[in-house]
Amino acid sequence: MSMPDFLTFAALLAALLLATPILGGYMYRVFEGERTVFSPVLRPVERAMYRIAGVDETVEQGWKGYTVSVLLLALVSILAVYAILRLQAGLPLNANSAPAMSPDLSFNTAISFVTNTNWQNYSGEVAASNLAQAGGLVVQMFVSAAMGLAVAIALVRGLVRRSASTLGNFWVDVTRGVLYILLPISIVAAVILVWQGVPQTLNAPSTITTLQGAHQTLSIGPIASQEAIKELGNNGGGFLNANSGHPFENPTGLSNFLEMFLILLAPFALTYTFGRYAGKQRQGWVLLGAMAFIFVVGAIFLMHVEANGNQLFPAGVDQALGNMEGKEVRFGSAVSGLFATITTDTSTGAVIAMHDSLTPIGGLVPLFNLILGEISPGGIGAGLYGMLVIGAILSVFIAGLMVGRTPEYLGKKVESYEMKMAMLTVLVLAVSILGFAAVATATQPGQAGPLNAGPHGFSEILYAFASQTANNGSAFAGLTGNTPFYNVLGGIAMLIGRFGMIIPILALAGSMAAKRRVAPSLGTFPTTGVIFGVLLVGVVVIVGALTFFPALALGPIVEQLLQNAGKVF
Amino acid sequence: MSILESIDLSGGTRRFQRFGGRGKADGRGAPAGGAPGPRGILDPDLLRAALPESVRKLNPRYLIKNPVMFVVEITAALVTLIAIANVTGFEPVGGPSGLGFQVQIAIWLWFTVLFATYAEAVAEARGRAQAATLRRARSVTQAHRRTADGTLELVGSAELRRGDVIVVMEGETIPGDGDVIEGIGFVNESAITGESAPVLKEPGTDIRSSVTGGTTLTSDQLTIQISADPGETFLDRMIALVEGAKRQRTPNEIALSILLAGLTIVFFLAVVTLRPFGDFAGATVDTVALVALLVCLIPTTIGGLLSAIGIAGMDRVARFNVLAMSGRAVEASGDVDVILLDKTGTITYGNRLAASVTAAPGVTETEALTAALVASAHDETPEGKSVVDLARRRLAELKAPGGTDDEPGFKALTATISEDIPFRAETRSSGVRLASGQLVLKGAVDAIEHDLDAALPPIIRDETDRLADAGATPLAMRQDGRIIGLIELKDTVKEGLVERFAEFRRMGIRTVMVTGDNPRTAATIAREAGVDDFIAQAKPEDKIGFIRREQADGHLVAMTGDGTNDAPALAQADVGLAMNSGTSAAKEAANMVDLDSDPTKLLEVIAIGKQLLITRGSITTFSIANDVAKYFAIVPAMFAAVYPELNQLNIMGLSTPQSAILSAVIFNALVIVALIPLALRGVGFRPAPASELLQRNLLIYGLGGIIAPFIGIKAVDLLVTALHLA
């Protein structure tokens, strides 16, 4: 890893730490309905939207009402996107003449964008019309991100409210998330991306003549706007198949830096919002500390192994640049490793390099990030609620007894009901990732998917279901995913990964909200210190590692060991 | 040594530090008057007695209540079947492992279950031994029941119902719990409390009117109204509780079981999917190896010991002569962060005792002390005795006649007394007339002042005011018309409480004193005792108001009480400890009853509650942390055939794949046995802030739990290899 790579990383962290309190505090004010800088402009719009939709913003919902609203919005969204994709051939704004998508691919794609996954078994430039991209998929990029934010805020409210029966109003939370948070930042980011050279047009693809005299079709479209929310909303669904590796999505080092910043911005800032709600910023900082620790260690490891190259390259290949297979020269091996870590640490799934071409042990990092359930710092909203439930609540429960009190978090007792819900979220990850991977490895249509044999092929399958279950959407690639088998199973995995988490988490929030709050004392389990941070990392990593170690051993780990012995797949 | 550390939590010797040197029996045997022999954790008799029971507990219908061990039992049966199928000549089922390996794994899996049921059986056996002595006291007795027309009929104690009125004669066993409504008599309660001195019982006194079934009336005759139906008496409940027969899992235990069941399912998934994953890699994964991995991963250590920990915790409370109505109450006591304590009897001895003697101007200290001694020599009240004690101690220091070490001098002094002048309300003083004719009197300052020849010296007046301000009671002494000095009587804080309250403060527990005294007196005692807060001039109903306020602020409150008017507060408190000497109403309302009627025991109960929770958490953490090493043992072994490169993960250097798997299984079983004493005794506990406790226990049980199995499995592997077992 070279000095510029290292400095890029350091500058990124510094920028994020600077932005965290600013955006975090701002998000708190937005969700608590306080006045913000955008209120004079956006408040009338917001009010008009409620009037049209018939929403009374003063009425709060209990956890059941909140959950039903989440599911309702998701269902309507899935149906709408499915309809657009199936009918896009005959709908307007089809400048690239995209044909109708197949039922199973439409099913997968609709779920993919509504669940904030953005798994793409299609090439955007040829398979999706501008209407489908901008009017269907990008809309969901905003809505699904706001949904994640809303659920996280609902959980936080549940944790901090005393003897309360409500968690807030979902419609209000989603609306505010889109209007006050996602839209303004996306607009600014899109303008910067346009400045950096990203196209923003509704024109048809342009055909040019290359220097060699050949004709080449350049896929252009409303890319900058999609790119901004793709990263900010942790969506990852690229306008173009090559995703952020394509120069039209991510032309320069600066645009790349901005994209990495946007990906991590909201998940980092949400921990600060949480601290505000908890009444003690340290409660948020300790979560961020644990998240950032896992992130930084993974990033440095991956940057290091990718920059180190591959000893099996033929003698003629220059190793100075590291393992450049599947990477863009303008980013380099280490920054590509950094991007791969960031995109899998969040639920983004955007890529600037082929994860399939990472060194085997390097490929372990994205895979490991995914199976942890993306909590370092995790997807927008999803990272916070994942960390709070799988991290904080589980840690407090396992180790909390060791201080001689029954477990409590933020003064709320963690009892059987909460444990049931927390274990459900852990189970959901395991069932969906391991279960579907097992089905795929054991059946003919599943075995037909992977491009490579042996452990690498296994990694491709495991990664596909980990990515979809974790609502990440990044592909290890190498897997032929656009088959009815993978489309349908993947669609189900995404649904389970999203709502199998959200439902128990909102139930837990409802139960916690109703509890009285135990006053803190010297005898209270400390959740603000370094020890708790260490415990969080320990529990998250051990629970994740214990669940998936055998599978990982059969995938990237053994592949690296075999590669060391000169065997490749 | 810390006071809490001095609680011998080994359960064996029951030597608890008492406060205030009341001379109560320390180190008694079992509550029911002394069980024979040593009762250590590893008492061979108990260990033997638990064996058949542990086999009985293998019944799947019983074991299904413990999902983790139930899964182990299924796997044990599965491997047994595989071995039988193998030996009876079927095709080798489930993979290439040999018969010897299968048989050994099967045996160790059965041992794993057996060790867990054994732990529970040992815990129960300890309780049962205690219950047996109690049960002897419960043997059916006859009772004289008063019928509607006032005559007495002879019925068996089992027929008595709540509300029945019975008459008990001298020498009879009291047949059931109740309240004395007529008569005064002494009752021997040693069957319950182990205290052999009989206790006076009389009606209407709130404290002294309740009697317990199984105790014996040693004098006179009592008429008693029965307050409990058969099977619900104190003894019955106590027996059921210590036996663990009616044991219900506590809320935290249930929550923990959910975590363990959840982890079991997760690990089941992780293991069961290895079959298709292995097939995909071209490796036939041996079923026996898969089963071994599953059993090693699921939290068998805590799953096997969880109920033993709970039973042992209840048992520790019972051995402390505290009857907890439920395990929930013991658990709640760990959570308590505010303790409400009565001043009198709990924080102070309740009697005003001599604290100092001040000589008047022109009087030597020896003279003043001698006068105090003489004036009180025949005073049999606690105050009087304490004056004599204090005077003699101080005289001994001054090497004057009559000191503690000078019995002849003391005799000589008392010999000068010719006549006692007892305390009378009109004179508000008492004392003696000496043979010389002189009067030596002590009494209320204004009463003594009245009979003085001269005005009270200003120094004495100031001192009088100072003592009164500080909440003490000054007594003046005169010899005829001459002022001799002042005796300071004050309510004394029990020994050791100051340190103990400080320890509780370190644990984040706030102590609040309740007293009827005026605020100034209350403040003085509060300062001396080191309590954090006090409620002065408290009326009984103030307690419940205070508890409600504290609970509304999110605190968990514990209190002790004995009177009927304490009952609502006892019921409101999260932990209410009633005194056995208290009324039935108080005992009904409380969730714990102290059979020794020692309110300071609340503090030990809290320590036991905390220790119970810490033990549970520590073994859970240890159990989960253990899994890391087991993966490193089993996963490389499992895929040794298809991916020999994975042997690089065999960082323990286990000799063969089969010995690796066998060693992990053996270690997993043995660790349960190794931790039985810890589960029964509880982990070491010292009062400290939560952050310190967490740091220490995480280091020992978290980090230790990761490291220990690496060493343990390696050691077993060396042994297995040396013995050519695999």
Tab-separated table of C-alpha atoms in Angstrom, chain A residues 344-465:
chain	number	residue	atom	x	y	z
A	344	THR	CA	-19.621	-4.348	1.591
A	345	ASP	CA	-19.341	-2.763	5.028
A	346	THR	CA	-22.395	-0.779	4.058
A	347	SER	CA	-25.304	-2.167	2.088
A	348	THR	CA	-24.166	-0.355	-1.024
A	349	GLY	CA	-22.899	-2.978	-3.350
A	350	ALA	CA	-21.413	-0.540	-5.811
A	351	VAL	CA	-18.125	-1.777	-7.204
A	352	ILE	CA	-15.101	-0.272	-8.887
A	353	ALA	CA	-13.362	-3.620	-9.254
A	354	MET	CA	-14.320	-7.232	-9.737
A	355	HIS	CA	-14.584	-8.851	-6.331
A	356	ASP	CA	-14.234	-12.169	-8.070
A	357	SER	CA	-10.705	-11.197	-9.032
A	358	LEU	CA	-9.587	-10.255	-5.554
A	359	THR	CA	-7.008	-12.561	-4.055
A	360	PRO	CA	-8.826	-15.408	-2.296
A	361	ILE	CA	-7.997	-14.219	1.189
A	362	GLY	CA	-8.751	-10.673	0.095
A	363	GLY	CA	-12.160	-11.838	-1.081
A	364	LEU	CA	-12.734	-13.031	2.461
A	365	VAL	CA	-13.034	-9.422	3.634
A	366	PRO	CA	-16.101	-8.440	1.576
A	367	LEU	CA	-17.661	-11.820	2.285
A	368	PHE	CA	-17.000	-11.494	6.005
A	369	ASN	CA	-18.449	-7.981	6.018
A	370	LEU	CA	-21.610	-9.316	4.440
A	371	ILE	CA	-22.114	-12.221	6.818
A	372	LEU	CA	-21.678	-10.000	9.840
A	373	GLY	CA	-24.962	-8.551	8.637
A	374	GLU	CA	-23.355	-5.320	7.498
A	375	ILE	CA	-22.897	-3.446	10.683
A	376	SER	CA	-19.529	-1.880	10.155
A	377	PRO	CA	-21.018	0.694	9.782
A	378	GLY	CA	-23.730	-1.022	7.759
A	379	GLY	CA	-26.394	0.142	5.383
A	380	ILE	CA	-28.259	3.375	5.752
A	381	GLY	CA	-30.396	2.814	8.848
A	382	ALA	CA	-29.913	-0.930	8.571
A	383	GLY	CA	-26.377	-0.674	9.934
A	384	LEU	CA	-27.538	1.113	13.038
A	385	TYR	CA	-30.433	-1.185	13.742
A	386	GLY	CA	-28.279	-4.220	13.019
A	387	MET	CA	-25.529	-3.034	15.318
A	388	LEU	CA	-27.998	-2.132	18.041
A	389	VAL	CA	-29.685	-5.513	17.965
A	390	ILE	CA	-27.013	-8.021	16.930
A	391	GLY	CA	-24.267	-5.987	18.550
A	392	ALA	CA	-25.430	-4.023	21.553
A	393	ILE	CA	-28.438	-6.046	22.727
A	394	LEU	CA	-26.722	-9.391	22.278
A	395	SER	CA	-23.501	-8.167	23.909
A	396	VAL	CA	-25.377	-6.745	26.819
A	397	PHE	CA	-27.251	-9.971	27.221
A	398	ILE	CA	-24.310	-12.343	26.984
A	399	ALA	CA	-21.885	-10.333	29.091
A	400	GLY	CA	-24.245	-8.094	31.021
A	401	LEU	CA	-24.901	-10.690	33.672
A	402	MET	CA	-21.241	-10.553	34.574
A	403	VAL	CA	-21.776	-7.298	36.470
A	404	GLY	CA	-24.358	-8.964	38.700
A	405	ARG	CA	-27.485	-7.407	37.273
A	406	THR	CA	-30.023	-8.692	34.821
A	407	PRO	CA	-29.113	-7.307	31.391
A	408	GLU	CA	-30.181	-3.825	30.424
A	409	TYR	CA	-29.419	-1.446	27.590
A	410	LEU	CA	-29.962	2.300	27.922
A	411	GLY	CA	-31.771	1.538	31.169
A	412	LYS	CA	-34.203	-0.867	29.531
A	413	LYS	CA	-34.240	-4.465	30.726
A	414	VAL	CA	-33.490	-7.001	28.022
A	415	GLU	CA	-35.836	-9.910	28.665
A	416	SER	CA	-37.099	-13.018	26.901
A	417	TYR	CA	-39.190	-11.203	24.329
A	418	GLU	CA	-36.297	-9.014	23.239
A	419	MET	CA	-34.028	-12.038	23.171
A	420	LYS	CA	-36.491	-13.880	20.938
A	421	MET	CA	-36.559	-10.986	18.507
A	422	ALA	CA	-32.797	-10.485	18.562
A	423	MET	CA	-32.168	-14.189	17.971
A	424	LEU	CA	-34.660	-14.111	15.103
A	425	THR	CA	-32.541	-11.513	13.341
A	426	VAL	CA	-29.423	-13.647	13.824
A	427	LEU	CA	-31.284	-16.709	12.584
A	428	VAL	CA	-32.605	-14.898	9.539
A	429	LEU	CA	-29.070	-14.226	8.356
A	430	ALA	CA	-27.972	-17.804	8.925
A	431	VAL	CA	-31.060	-19.442	7.430
A	432	SER	CA	-31.047	-17.334	4.324
A	433	ILE	CA	-27.320	-17.330	3.586
A	434	LEU	CA	-26.471	-20.896	4.557
A	435	GLY	CA	-29.828	-22.373	3.616
A	436	PHE	CA	-29.972	-20.969	0.100
A	437	ALA	CA	-26.282	-21.632	-0.499
A	438	ALA	CA	-26.884	-25.244	0.553
A	439	VAL	CA	-29.820	-25.523	-1.841
A	440	ALA	CA	-27.715	-24.054	-4.626
A	441	THR	CA	-24.748	-26.363	-4.039
A	442	ALA	CA	-26.998	-29.397	-3.827
A	443	THR	CA	-29.123	-28.852	-6.938
A	444	GLN	CA	-28.350	-28.895	-10.628
A	445	PRO	CA	-29.582	-25.369	-11.506
A	446	GLY	CA	-27.610	-24.060	-8.549
A	447	GLN	CA	-24.439	-25.870	-9.499
A	448	ALA	CA	-24.761	-24.515	-13.024
A	449	GLY	CA	-24.322	-20.961	-11.752
A	450	PRO	CA	-20.694	-20.567	-10.770
A	451	LEU	CA	-18.107	-19.892	-13.440
A	452	ASN	CA	-15.246	-21.466	-11.504
A	453	ALA	CA	-14.775	-24.837	-9.938
A	454	GLY	CA	-13.805	-25.826	-6.428
A	455	PRO	CA	-13.732	-23.446	-3.506
A	456	HIS	CA	-13.833	-20.406	-5.766
A	457	GLY	CA	-17.096	-21.545	-7.269
A	458	PHE	CA	-18.380	-22.147	-3.771
A	459	SER	CA	-17.392	-18.612	-2.786
A	460	GLU	CA	-19.333	-17.271	-5.772
A	461	ILE	CA	-22.500	-19.023	-4.606
A	462	LEU	CA	-22.018	-18.126	-0.945
A	463	TYR	CA	-21.283	-14.527	-1.841
A	464	ALA	CA	-24.421	-14.250	-3.989
A	465	PHE	CA	-26.707	-15.261	-1.151
